[in-house]
């Protein structure tokens, strides 16, 4: 896919595609991370991309948050906020049977509503936290200077742009275009490229904790899956044992 980016006639789109190929497919950035990628995240002295725990998103119209951030905020709102039924269940679980028997239905509902007012947040409050990475461990430093080619592409991209200026949807369209140029018929999407990055690093015999750090994972089990099931690493080990 990286080679295919050089066949794209439009230089600007070609550079965007090239950056996406290395950012997702070699450096393991998530789609939301690359959508908000900014030169201020780049530590040129250290050769790393520093994914922040918070970044003020102004990619939407009128410097508002972008559509991706708005959708994620709504998702978080649905998962965070209590419904009336959930709040009532929480109150019921909190009190003993004797207390519950002494309460009227109106009193129970009033306590449930009070709990909802205490716990629930508004969409506006959620939007104030955007953009933020998927998990706390996703805020991380990702080295890009382990490859001269990758380092050059990162430098070329930020020589031309201050940030990845396009939308989350455009990230997907650019990757679709790369796949078409490369003659790949199967569905290619950012998360699949991120998995390719994990497999690439795992094949280089890095430790579980190093892979967790690069990919922003909290669970060592996720990293072990890639390390233990990597075909390239297994083939290399078998060949080395039979020489």
GROMACS .gro file of C-alpha atoms in nm:
model
  243
    1UNK     CA    1   0.000   0.000   0.000
    2UNK     CA    2   0.286   0.238   0.072
    3UNK     CA    3   0.430   0.179  -0.275
    4UNK     CA    4   0.086   0.233  -0.426
    5UNK     CA    5   0.074   0.586  -0.282
    6UNK     CA    6   0.344   0.689  -0.529
    7UNK     CA    7   0.106   0.608  -0.816
    8UNK     CA    8  -0.148   0.872  -0.707
    9UNK     CA    9  -0.133   1.174  -0.939
   10UNK     CA   10  -0.240   1.437  -0.686
   11UNK     CA   11   0.071   1.513  -0.477
   12UNK     CA   12  -0.124   1.635  -0.174
   13UNK     CA   13  -0.353   1.332  -0.163
   14UNK     CA   14  -0.057   1.101  -0.226
   15UNK     CA   15   0.128   1.247   0.074
   16UNK     CA   16  -0.181   1.213   0.293
   17UNK     CA   17  -0.219   0.850   0.186
   18UNK     CA   18   0.150   0.782   0.247
   19UNK     CA   19   0.127   0.929   0.596
   20UNK     CA   20  -0.180   0.719   0.674
   21UNK     CA   21  -0.004   0.404   0.553
   22UNK     CA   22   0.284   0.452   0.797
   23UNK     CA   23   0.084   0.614   1.080
   24UNK     CA   24  -0.169   0.329   1.097
   25UNK     CA   25   0.019   0.041   0.934
   26UNK     CA   26   0.359   0.084   1.100
   27UNK     CA   27   0.319   0.320   1.395
   28UNK     CA   28  -0.015   0.178   1.512
   29UNK     CA   29  -0.218   0.496   1.543
   30UNK     CA   30  -0.594   0.459   1.577
   31UNK     CA   31  -0.821   0.634   1.328
   32UNK     CA   32  -0.925   0.891   1.589
   33UNK     CA   33  -0.561   0.958   1.673
   34UNK     CA   34  -0.450   1.014   1.315
   35UNK     CA   35  -0.759   1.229   1.248
   36UNK     CA   36  -0.639   1.471   1.517
   37UNK     CA   37  -0.265   1.433   1.452
   38UNK     CA   38  -0.088   1.769   1.489
   39UNK     CA   39   0.273   1.877   1.455
   40UNK     CA   40   0.269   1.985   1.819
   41UNK     CA   41   0.252   1.614   1.900
   42UNK     CA   42   0.587   1.555   1.730
   43UNK     CA   43   0.902   1.550   1.940
   44UNK     CA   44   1.161   1.592   1.666
   45UNK     CA   45   1.454   1.564   1.909
   46UNK     CA   46   1.329   1.236   2.050
   47UNK     CA   47   1.189   1.100   1.723
   48UNK     CA   48   0.847   1.026   1.874
   49UNK     CA   49   0.480   1.108   1.829
   50UNK     CA   50   0.340   1.201   2.170
   51UNK     CA   51  -0.031   1.115   2.184
   52UNK     CA   52  -0.181   1.355   2.443
   53UNK     CA   53  -0.442   1.266   2.702
   54UNK     CA   54  -0.647   1.565   2.581
   55UNK     CA   55  -0.649   1.781   2.270
   56UNK     CA   56  -0.887   2.068   2.205
   57UNK     CA   57  -1.071   1.966   1.888
   58UNK     CA   58  -1.168   2.257   1.663
   59UNK     CA   59  -1.198   2.065   1.336
   60UNK     CA   60  -1.572   2.118   1.301
   61UNK     CA   61  -1.745   2.417   1.143
   62UNK     CA   62  -1.699   2.740   1.337
   63UNK     CA   63  -1.407   2.584   1.528
   64UNK     CA   64  -1.647   2.347   1.702
   65UNK     CA   65  -1.561   1.982   1.763
   66UNK     CA   66  -1.562   1.757   1.458
   67UNK     CA   67  -1.831   1.505   1.370
   68UNK     CA   68  -1.616   1.217   1.496
   69UNK     CA   69  -1.578   1.378   1.839
   70UNK     CA   70  -1.948   1.461   1.856
   71UNK     CA   71  -2.041   1.100   1.778
   72UNK     CA   72  -1.795   0.966   2.037
   73UNK     CA   73  -1.934   1.209   2.295
   74UNK     CA   74  -2.286   1.079   2.229
   75UNK     CA   75  -2.163   0.720   2.262
   76UNK     CA   76  -1.996   0.803   2.594
   77UNK     CA   77  -2.310   0.978   2.709
   78UNK     CA   78  -2.519   0.668   2.643
   79UNK     CA   79  -2.274   0.440   2.826
   80UNK     CA   80  -2.213   0.678   3.119
   81UNK     CA   81  -2.559   0.814   3.202
   82UNK     CA   82  -2.813   0.618   3.406
   83UNK     CA   83  -3.163   0.557   3.280
   84UNK     CA   84  -3.453   0.581   3.525
   85UNK     CA   85  -3.466   0.202   3.542
   86UNK     CA   86  -3.091   0.170   3.607
   87UNK     CA   87  -3.102   0.436   3.878
   88UNK     CA   88  -3.399   0.266   4.044
   89UNK     CA   89  -3.217  -0.069   4.038
   90UNK     CA   90  -2.915   0.098   4.201
   91UNK     CA   91  -3.131   0.241   4.480
   92UNK     CA   92  -3.299  -0.096   4.536
   93UNK     CA   93  -2.958  -0.264   4.559
   94UNK     CA   94  -2.839  -0.002   4.809
   95UNK     CA   95  -3.116  -0.036   5.069
   96UNK     CA   96  -3.213  -0.334   5.281
   97UNK     CA   97  -3.556  -0.497   5.252
   98UNK     CA   98  -3.698  -0.321   5.558
   99UNK     CA   99  -3.608   0.024   5.425
  100UNK     CA  100  -3.748  -0.054   5.081
  101UNK     CA  101  -4.077  -0.176   5.228
  102UNK     CA  102  -4.115   0.154   5.416
  103UNK     CA  103  -4.069   0.361   5.097
  104UNK     CA  104  -4.349   0.456   4.860
  105UNK     CA  105  -4.306   0.426   4.484
  106UNK     CA  106  -4.286   0.805   4.459
  107UNK     CA  107  -4.009   0.818   4.718
  108UNK     CA  108  -3.815   0.548   4.534
  109UNK     CA  109  -3.849   0.733   4.204
  110UNK     CA  110  -3.748   1.060   4.371
  111UNK     CA  111  -3.427   0.903   4.501
  112UNK     CA  112  -3.359   0.751   4.161
  113UNK     CA  113  -3.402   1.092   3.999
  114UNK     CA  114  -3.169   1.249   4.256
  115UNK     CA  115  -2.906   0.986   4.176
  116UNK     CA  116  -2.940   1.055   3.803
  117UNK     CA  117  -2.895   1.429   3.860
  118UNK     CA  118  -2.583   1.357   4.066
  119UNK     CA  119  -2.423   1.112   3.821
  120UNK     CA  120  -2.543   1.203   3.472
  121UNK     CA  121  -2.366   1.458   3.255
  122UNK     CA  122  -2.479   1.665   2.959
  123UNK     CA  123  -2.365   1.635   2.599
  124UNK     CA  124  -2.200   1.977   2.633
  125UNK     CA  125  -1.992   1.850   2.925
  126UNK     CA  126  -1.885   1.547   2.721
  127UNK     CA  127  -1.791   1.767   2.426
  128UNK     CA  128  -1.561   1.973   2.649
  129UNK     CA  129  -1.346   1.660   2.693
  130UNK     CA  130  -1.297   1.608   2.319
  131UNK     CA  131  -1.063   1.508   2.176
  132UNK     CA  132  -0.922   1.241   2.407
  133UNK     CA  133  -0.777   0.901   2.317
  134UNK     CA  134  -0.966   0.577   2.363
  135UNK     CA  135  -0.819   0.486   2.705
  136UNK     CA  136  -0.577   0.633   2.958
  137UNK     CA  137  -0.300   0.403   2.830
  138UNK     CA  138  -0.356   0.538   2.478
  139UNK     CA  139  -0.174   0.859   2.576
  140UNK     CA  140   0.174   0.745   2.484
  141UNK     CA  141   0.497   0.810   2.298
  142UNK     CA  142   0.541   0.629   1.965
  143UNK     CA  143   0.890   0.619   1.811
  144UNK     CA  144   0.904   0.680   1.436
  145UNK     CA  145   1.281   0.706   1.389
  146UNK     CA  146   1.340   0.329   1.386
  147UNK     CA  147   1.299   0.345   1.007
  148UNK     CA  148   1.464   0.605   0.783
  149UNK     CA  149   1.175   0.576   0.535
  150UNK     CA  150   0.910   0.634   0.800
  151UNK     CA  151   1.106   0.923   0.947
  152UNK     CA  152   1.133   1.083   0.601
  153UNK     CA  153   0.759   1.047   0.535
  154UNK     CA  154   0.673   1.206   0.871
  155UNK     CA  155   0.912   1.493   0.796
  156UNK     CA  156   0.773   1.542   0.444
  157UNK     CA  157   0.416   1.543   0.573
  158UNK     CA  158   0.480   1.810   0.836
  159UNK     CA  159   0.691   2.015   0.599
  160UNK     CA  160   0.369   2.059   0.402
  161UNK     CA  161   0.097   2.045   0.669
  162UNK     CA  162   0.064   2.157   1.032
  163UNK     CA  163  -0.177   1.875   1.105
  164UNK     CA  164  -0.387   1.605   0.946
  165UNK     CA  165  -0.656   1.846   0.836
  166UNK     CA  166  -0.910   1.607   0.685
  167UNK     CA  167  -1.205   1.438   0.858
  168UNK     CA  168  -1.242   1.092   1.010
  169UNK     CA  169  -1.448   0.991   0.705
  170UNK     CA  170  -1.171   1.110   0.473
  171UNK     CA  171  -0.922   0.888   0.658
  172UNK     CA  172  -1.134   0.591   0.554
  173UNK     CA  173  -1.169   0.719   0.197
  174UNK     CA  174  -0.793   0.768   0.163
  175UNK     CA  175  -0.727   0.415   0.286
  176UNK     CA  176  -0.989   0.280   0.044
  177UNK     CA  177  -0.810   0.462  -0.236
  178UNK     CA  178  -0.475   0.318  -0.130
  179UNK     CA  179  -0.621  -0.032  -0.125
  180UNK     CA  180  -0.766   0.019  -0.474
  181UNK     CA  181  -0.432   0.145  -0.607
  182UNK     CA  182  -0.258  -0.155  -0.451
  183UNK     CA  183  -0.509  -0.397  -0.606
  184UNK     CA  184  -0.632  -0.518  -0.268
  185UNK     CA  185  -0.987  -0.651  -0.300
  186UNK     CA  186  -1.055  -0.730   0.066
  187UNK     CA  187  -1.185  -0.461   0.300
  188UNK     CA  188  -0.903  -0.248   0.440
  189UNK     CA  189  -0.972  -0.006   0.724
  190UNK     CA  190  -0.763   0.180   0.986
  191UNK     CA  191  -0.801  -0.082   1.259
  192UNK     CA  192  -0.683  -0.355   1.021
  193UNK     CA  193  -0.372  -0.148   0.943
  194UNK     CA  194  -0.318  -0.098   1.317
  195UNK     CA  195  -0.329  -0.477   1.360
  196UNK     CA  196  -0.070  -0.503   1.082
  197UNK     CA  197   0.150  -0.265   1.281
  198UNK     CA  198   0.118  -0.484   1.591
  199UNK     CA  199   0.213  -0.794   1.390
  200UNK     CA  200   0.508  -0.608   1.235
  201UNK     CA  201   0.649  -0.511   1.575
  202UNK     CA  202   0.578  -0.856   1.721
  203UNK     CA  203   0.780  -1.015   1.439
  204UNK     CA  204   1.081  -0.809   1.552
  205UNK     CA  205   1.089  -0.998   1.882
  206UNK     CA  206   1.000  -0.704   2.105
  207UNK     CA  207   0.874  -0.767   2.456
  208UNK     CA  208   0.511  -0.779   2.567
  209UNK     CA  209   0.548  -0.455   2.760
  210UNK     CA  210   0.718  -0.274   2.472
  211UNK     CA  211   0.433  -0.374   2.239
  212UNK     CA  212   0.178  -0.263   2.499
  213UNK     CA  213   0.351   0.074   2.523
  214UNK     CA  214   0.366   0.135   2.148
  215UNK     CA  215   0.007   0.027   2.084
  216UNK     CA  216  -0.145   0.186   2.394
  217UNK     CA  217  -0.286  -0.136   2.538
  218UNK     CA  218  -0.367  -0.190   2.906
  219UNK     CA  219  -0.403  -0.571   2.885
  220UNK     CA  220  -0.082  -0.775   2.843
  221UNK     CA  221  -0.296  -1.055   2.699
  222UNK     CA  222  -0.363  -0.851   2.385
  223UNK     CA  223   0.008  -0.809   2.320
  224UNK     CA  224   0.077  -1.177   2.389
  225UNK     CA  225  -0.173  -1.281   2.121
  226UNK     CA  226   0.028  -1.095   1.857
  227UNK     CA  227   0.365  -1.211   1.986
  228UNK     CA  228   0.272  -1.577   2.027
  229UNK     CA  229   0.080  -1.611   1.701
  230UNK     CA  230   0.314  -1.424   1.470
  231UNK     CA  231   0.389  -1.639   1.165
  232UNK     CA  232   0.703  -1.452   1.062
  233UNK     CA  233   0.855  -1.484   1.407
  234UNK     CA  234   0.764  -1.855   1.423
  235UNK     CA  235   0.919  -1.923   1.083
  236UNK     CA  236   1.238  -1.740   1.180
  237UNK     CA  237   1.266  -1.940   1.503
  238UNK     CA  238   1.212  -2.273   1.326
  239UNK     CA  239   1.474  -2.192   1.062
  240UNK     CA  240   1.726  -2.085   1.324
  241UNK     CA  241   1.680  -2.413   1.515
  242UNK     CA  242   1.750  -2.624   1.205
  243UNK     CA  243   2.067  -2.452   1.091
   0.00000   0.00000   0.00000
